[in-house]
GROMACS .gro file of C-alpha atoms in nm:
model
  242
    1MET     CA    1   2.771   0.675   3.961
    2ALA     CA    2   2.546   0.899   3.738
    3ARG     CA    3   2.629   0.599   3.494
    4GLY     CA    4   2.487   0.306   3.719
    5GLU     CA    5   2.233   0.508   3.718
    6ASN     CA    6   2.109   0.549   3.353
    7ASN     CA    7   2.197   0.129   3.338
    8VAL     CA    8   1.937   0.120   3.663
    9ARG     CA    9   1.688   0.312   3.526
   10TYR     CA   10   1.714   0.160   3.118
   11ALA     CA   11   1.683  -0.189   3.273
   12GLN     CA   12   1.314  -0.140   3.493
   13ALA     CA   13   1.170   0.084   3.204
   14PRO     CA   14   0.947  -0.051   3.047
   15PRO     CA   15   0.961  -0.253   2.699
   16THR     CA   16   0.730   0.017   2.490
   17ARG     CA   17   1.000   0.032   2.167
   18ALA     CA   18   0.972  -0.387   2.190
   19ALA     CA   19   0.583  -0.433   2.230
   20SER     CA   20   0.585  -0.171   1.923
   21VAL     CA   21   0.835  -0.427   1.693
   22VAL     CA   22   0.619  -0.695   1.842
   23TYR     CA   23   0.304  -0.574   1.670
   24VAL     CA   24   0.454  -0.484   1.368
   25THR     CA   25   0.640  -0.825   1.360
   26LEU     CA   26   0.326  -1.030   1.355
   27ALA     CA   27   0.130  -0.788   1.104
   28ALA     CA   28   0.369  -0.869   0.864
   29GLN     CA   29   0.391  -1.225   1.008
   30VAL     CA   30  -0.041  -1.350   0.923
   31LEU     CA   31   0.004  -1.069   0.595
   32SER     CA   32   0.263  -1.278   0.448
   33LEU     CA   33   0.133  -1.616   0.583
   34GLY     CA   34  -0.155  -1.460   0.382
   35ALA     CA   35  -0.056  -1.438   0.096
   36LEU     CA   36   0.065  -1.774   0.088
   37VAL     CA   37  -0.264  -1.954   0.128
   38ILE     CA   38  -0.360  -1.768  -0.150
   39PHE     CA   39  -0.143  -1.898  -0.384
   40GLU     CA   40  -0.198  -2.205  -0.193
   41GLN     CA   41  -0.628  -2.207  -0.332
   42ALA     CA   42  -0.524  -2.031  -0.615
   43ARG     CA   43  -0.211  -2.215  -0.766
   44GLY     CA   44  -0.099  -2.478  -0.543
   45ARG     CA   45  -0.318  -2.791  -0.613
   46ARG     CA   46  -0.213  -2.654  -1.017
   47LEU     CA   47   0.149  -2.688  -0.961
   48ALA     CA   48   0.217  -2.959  -0.749
   49THR     CA   49   0.038  -3.198  -0.974
   50GLN     CA   50   0.263  -3.041  -1.267
   51LEU     CA   51   0.583  -3.109  -1.080
   52ALA     CA   52   0.399  -3.457  -0.946
   53ALA     CA   53   0.449  -3.469  -1.328
   54PHE     CA   54   0.800  -3.334  -1.377
   55GLY     CA   55   0.891  -3.597  -1.150
   56GLY     CA   56   1.034  -3.292  -0.897
   57ARG     CA   57   1.209  -3.146  -1.208
   58PRO     CA   58   1.056  -2.968  -1.527
   59HIS     CA   59   1.316  -2.921  -1.824
   60GLY     CA   60   1.256  -2.829  -2.128
   61ALA     CA   61   0.943  -2.614  -2.270
   62ASP     CA   62   0.736  -2.758  -2.111
   63ALA     CA   63   0.940  -2.621  -1.778
   64GLN     CA   64   0.825  -2.253  -1.877
   65ALA     CA   65   0.494  -2.308  -1.791
   66VAL     CA   66   0.590  -2.358  -1.420
   67VAL     CA   67   0.875  -2.175  -1.372
   68GLY     CA   68   0.727  -1.847  -1.294
   69ALA     CA   69   0.509  -1.991  -1.076
   70VAL     CA   70   0.771  -2.181  -0.846
   71THR     CA   71   0.943  -1.868  -0.802
   72VAL     CA   72   0.614  -1.663  -0.658
   73PHE     CA   73   0.560  -1.954  -0.470
   74ALA     CA   74   0.963  -1.975  -0.319
   75VAL     CA   75   0.936  -1.600  -0.253
   76LEU     CA   76   0.584  -1.639  -0.045
   77MET     CA   77   0.764  -1.902   0.161
   78MET     CA   78   1.079  -1.686   0.215
   79LEU     CA   79   0.862  -1.427   0.334
   80VAL     CA   80   0.684  -1.637   0.553
   81ALA     CA   81   1.002  -1.806   0.708
   82ALA     CA   82   1.181  -1.513   0.783
   83THR     CA   83   0.846  -1.283   0.959
   84ALA     CA   84   0.818  -1.604   1.166
   85ILE     CA   85   1.172  -1.578   1.278
   86ALA     CA   86   1.155  -1.215   1.376
   87ALA     CA   87   0.845  -1.190   1.501
   88ALA     CA   88   0.964  -1.486   1.726
   89ALA     CA   89   1.285  -1.283   1.780
   90ALA     CA   90   1.112  -0.976   1.867
   91TYR     CA   91   0.898  -1.194   2.076
   92VAL     CA   92   1.105  -1.304   2.280
   93THR     CA   93   1.299  -0.990   2.310
   94TRP     CA   94   1.010  -0.738   2.452
   95LEU     CA   95   0.993  -1.075   2.716
   96VAL     CA   96   1.331  -1.047   2.777
   97ARG     CA   97   1.199  -0.626   2.853
   98ALA     CA   98   0.939  -0.773   3.028
   99ARG     CA   99   1.068  -0.955   3.291
  100GLN     CA  100   1.360  -0.728   3.357
  101ALA     CA  101   1.089  -0.415   3.423
  102ASN     CA  102   0.965  -0.651   3.688
  103ASP     CA  103   1.312  -0.735   3.864
  104ARG     CA  104   1.626  -0.594   3.665
  105SER     CA  105   1.813  -0.942   3.761
  106ALA     CA  106   1.609  -1.196   3.635
  107PRO     CA  107   1.808  -1.401   3.391
  108THR     CA  108   1.731  -1.510   3.031
  109GLY     CA  109   1.824  -1.871   3.080
  110PRO     CA  110   1.457  -1.938   3.137
  111VAL     CA  111   1.293  -1.748   2.847
  112ALA     CA  112   1.517  -2.001   2.648
  113ALA     CA  113   1.384  -2.290   2.802
  114ALA     CA  114   1.098  -2.198   2.775
  115TRP     CA  115   1.064  -2.218   2.385
  116LEU     CA  116   1.343  -2.420   2.299
  117ILE     CA  117   1.373  -2.750   2.496
  118PRO     CA  118   1.082  -2.993   2.314
  119GLY     CA  119   0.758  -3.071   2.538
  120VAL     CA  120   0.867  -2.822   2.770
  121ASN     CA  121   0.820  -2.532   2.493
  122LEU     CA  122   0.435  -2.654   2.520
  123VAL     CA  123   0.282  -2.596   2.867
  124ALA     CA  124   0.616  -2.344   2.991
  125PRO     CA  125   0.532  -2.024   2.792
  126PRO     CA  126   0.202  -1.904   2.946
  127LEU     CA  127   0.282  -1.964   3.259
  128LEU     CA  128   0.603  -1.727   3.234
  129LEU     CA  129   0.388  -1.554   3.070
  130ASN     CA  130   0.136  -1.527   3.358
  131GLU     CA  131   0.451  -1.475   3.596
  132VAL     CA  132   0.549  -1.209   3.470
  133TRP     CA  133   0.215  -1.046   3.410
  134ARG     CA  134   0.177  -1.055   3.828
  135GLY     CA  135   0.559  -0.918   3.858
  136ALA     CA  136   0.357  -0.642   3.667
  137GLY     CA  137   0.126  -0.606   3.945
  138PRO     CA  138  -0.246  -0.600   3.749
  139PRO     CA  139  -0.534  -0.529   3.952
  140ASP     CA  140  -0.692  -0.761   4.185
  141ASP     CA  141  -1.030  -0.822   3.964
  142ARG     CA  142  -0.871  -0.844   3.678
  143ARG     CA  143  -0.738  -1.145   3.694
  144PRO     CA  144  -1.008  -1.400   3.539
  145ARG     CA  145  -0.919  -1.169   3.258
  146ARG     CA  146  -0.606  -1.240   3.219
  147LEU     CA  147  -0.637  -1.591   3.279
  148ALA     CA  148  -0.813  -1.611   2.983
  149LEU     CA  149  -0.726  -1.444   2.773
  150LEU     CA  150  -0.363  -1.621   2.820
  151ALA     CA  151  -0.556  -1.989   2.782
  152ALA     CA  152  -0.746  -1.849   2.457
  153TRP     CA  153  -0.392  -1.736   2.301
  154TRP     CA  154  -0.199  -2.030   2.392
  155LEU     CA  155  -0.436  -2.301   2.252
  156SER     CA  156  -0.528  -2.096   1.944
  157TRP     CA  157  -0.145  -2.082   1.863
  158LEU     CA  158  -0.159  -2.496   1.997
  159ALA     CA  159  -0.384  -2.560   1.738
  160MET     CA  160  -0.241  -2.380   1.502
  161LEU     CA  161   0.091  -2.614   1.533
  162ALA     CA  162  -0.170  -2.938   1.533
  163LEU     CA  163  -0.340  -2.789   1.216
  164VAL     CA  164  -0.018  -2.737   1.026
  165THR     CA  165   0.156  -3.081   1.088
  166ILE     CA  166  -0.183  -3.286   0.995
  167ARG     CA  167  -0.248  -3.129   0.667
  168LEU     CA  168   0.161  -3.140   0.620
  169PRO     CA  169   0.194  -3.261   0.281
  170LEU     CA  170   0.428  -3.574   0.317
  171GLY     CA  171   0.378  -3.739  -0.038
  172SER     CA  172   0.352  -3.642  -0.345
  173SER     CA  173  -0.015  -3.762  -0.395
  174SER     CA  174  -0.142  -3.519  -0.125
  175GLY     CA  175  -0.150  -3.285  -0.399
  176ASP     CA  176  -0.095  -3.010  -0.175
  177LEU     CA  177   0.254  -2.729  -0.198
  178THR     CA  178   0.229  -2.700   0.175
  179GLY     CA  179  -0.096  -2.813   0.340
  180ILE     CA  180  -0.111  -2.466   0.441
  181GLY     CA  181  -0.543  -2.327   0.449
  182LEU     CA  182  -0.801  -2.101   0.575
  183PRO     CA  183  -0.794  -2.258   0.903
  184GLU     CA  184  -0.460  -2.266   0.981
  185LEU     CA  185  -0.444  -1.898   0.870
  186ALA     CA  186  -0.806  -1.878   1.086
  187CYS     CA  187  -0.557  -2.001   1.397
  188ALA     CA  188  -0.259  -1.757   1.372
  189THR     CA  189  -0.454  -1.498   1.282
  190VAL     CA  190  -0.635  -1.551   1.601
  191SER     CA  191  -0.298  -1.618   1.827
  192ALA     CA  192  -0.142  -1.316   1.695
  193LEU     CA  193  -0.409  -1.030   1.791
  194LEU     CA  194  -0.462  -1.289   2.126
  195CYS     CA  195  -0.054  -1.269   2.156
  196ALA     CA  196  -0.034  -0.830   2.079
  197ALA     CA  197  -0.344  -0.804   2.349
  198THR     CA  198  -0.114  -0.979   2.584
  199VAL     CA  199   0.172  -0.815   2.440
  200ARG     CA  200   0.040  -0.423   2.493
  201ASP     CA  201  -0.182  -0.537   2.817
  202ILE     CA  202   0.124  -0.601   3.009
  203THR     CA  203   0.367  -0.276   2.829
  204ARG     CA  204   0.061  -0.054   2.932
  205ILE     CA  205   0.041  -0.122   3.355
  206GLN     CA  206   0.452  -0.173   3.319
  207CYS     CA  207   0.429   0.163   3.183
  208SER     CA  208   0.156   0.287   3.410
  209ARG     CA  209   0.364   0.203   3.721
  210SER     CA  210   0.653   0.379   3.611
  211SER     CA  211   0.522   0.704   3.539
  212ALA     CA  212   0.322   0.686   3.920
  213ARG     CA  213   0.752   0.588   4.033
  214GLY     CA  214   0.864   0.842   3.825
  215ARG     CA  215   0.597   1.109   3.940
  216ALA     CA  216   0.620   0.983   4.356
  217ARG     CA  217   1.013   1.066   4.276
  218LEU     CA  218   1.019   1.389   4.078
  219ARG     CA  219   0.753   1.463   4.483
  220LYS     CA  220   0.980   1.357   4.695
  221ALA     CA  221   1.312   1.571   4.546
  222GLY     CA  222   1.106   1.882   4.546
  223THR     CA  223   0.981   1.876   4.894
  224VAL     CA  224   1.339   1.746   4.991
  225THR     CA  225   1.538   2.011   4.759
  226ARG     CA  226   1.313   2.315   4.845
  227LEU     CA  227   1.478   2.540   5.000
  228PRO     CA  228   1.309   2.774   5.353
  229GLN     CA  229   1.335   3.169   5.155
  230PRO     CA  230   1.486   3.420   5.326
  231ALA     CA  231   1.295   3.679   5.457
  232PRO     CA  232   1.292   3.999   5.244
  233GLU     CA  233   1.456   4.264   5.413
  234THR     CA  234   1.262   4.577   5.541
  235THR     CA  235   1.372   4.928   5.667
  236THR     CA  236   1.221   5.127   5.933
  237PRO     CA  237   1.167   5.488   5.943
  238LEU     CA  238   1.412   5.546   6.124
  239GLU     CA  239   1.675   5.404   5.888
  240GLN     CA  240   1.481   5.623   5.547
  241THR     CA  241   1.509   5.941   5.745
  242GLY     CA  242   1.892   5.849   5.795
   0.00000   0.00000   0.00000
């Protein structure tokens, strides 16, 4: 019985630790993307020109001039990919636990469908997050701020995807390695900040609600377990003289 109660309590707990992981991974993603943009601006165009001159396969003495830059570029690309995957996994984990904090029987299927089904993932994620936010029970006067924050977050995310898709180098004559520049970095930074803000607000509301429920349970338990104290024994003057 105690084990079942612990599982219920854990399922209803606000995802504070998962939220912290989201903040860290989002920051790592922005930093790695910023490093890639700096490399692209400082060395990318010249490196792309050199690789195009080699036909994509540098060899001989000329290859020594670019092997170091190619290695740095490969490491940065792996960092960007790894941090993006980590941020996505952390966010999905937080979202699942945030839904379960509102309703411990909430299935994980809608979260996977909202992010993985093509076409649906362009509309469903902010709607799903709005549902979680409403389920957390925020004050009614904060609704305009909630909707504005959700809209700004999702529009900045879609803008970043659009910029990356439009500027993606598809030919050897493009002159860029990745096509990622300052506009993409700016959109990614704004999107990450707004995403962290939504995670923080929802988690804070759930923590406040959980604390209020905990205090109410303690007060209720105190009134139930409080027993009447027996009156202190008194002695009469006759008993004292006896």
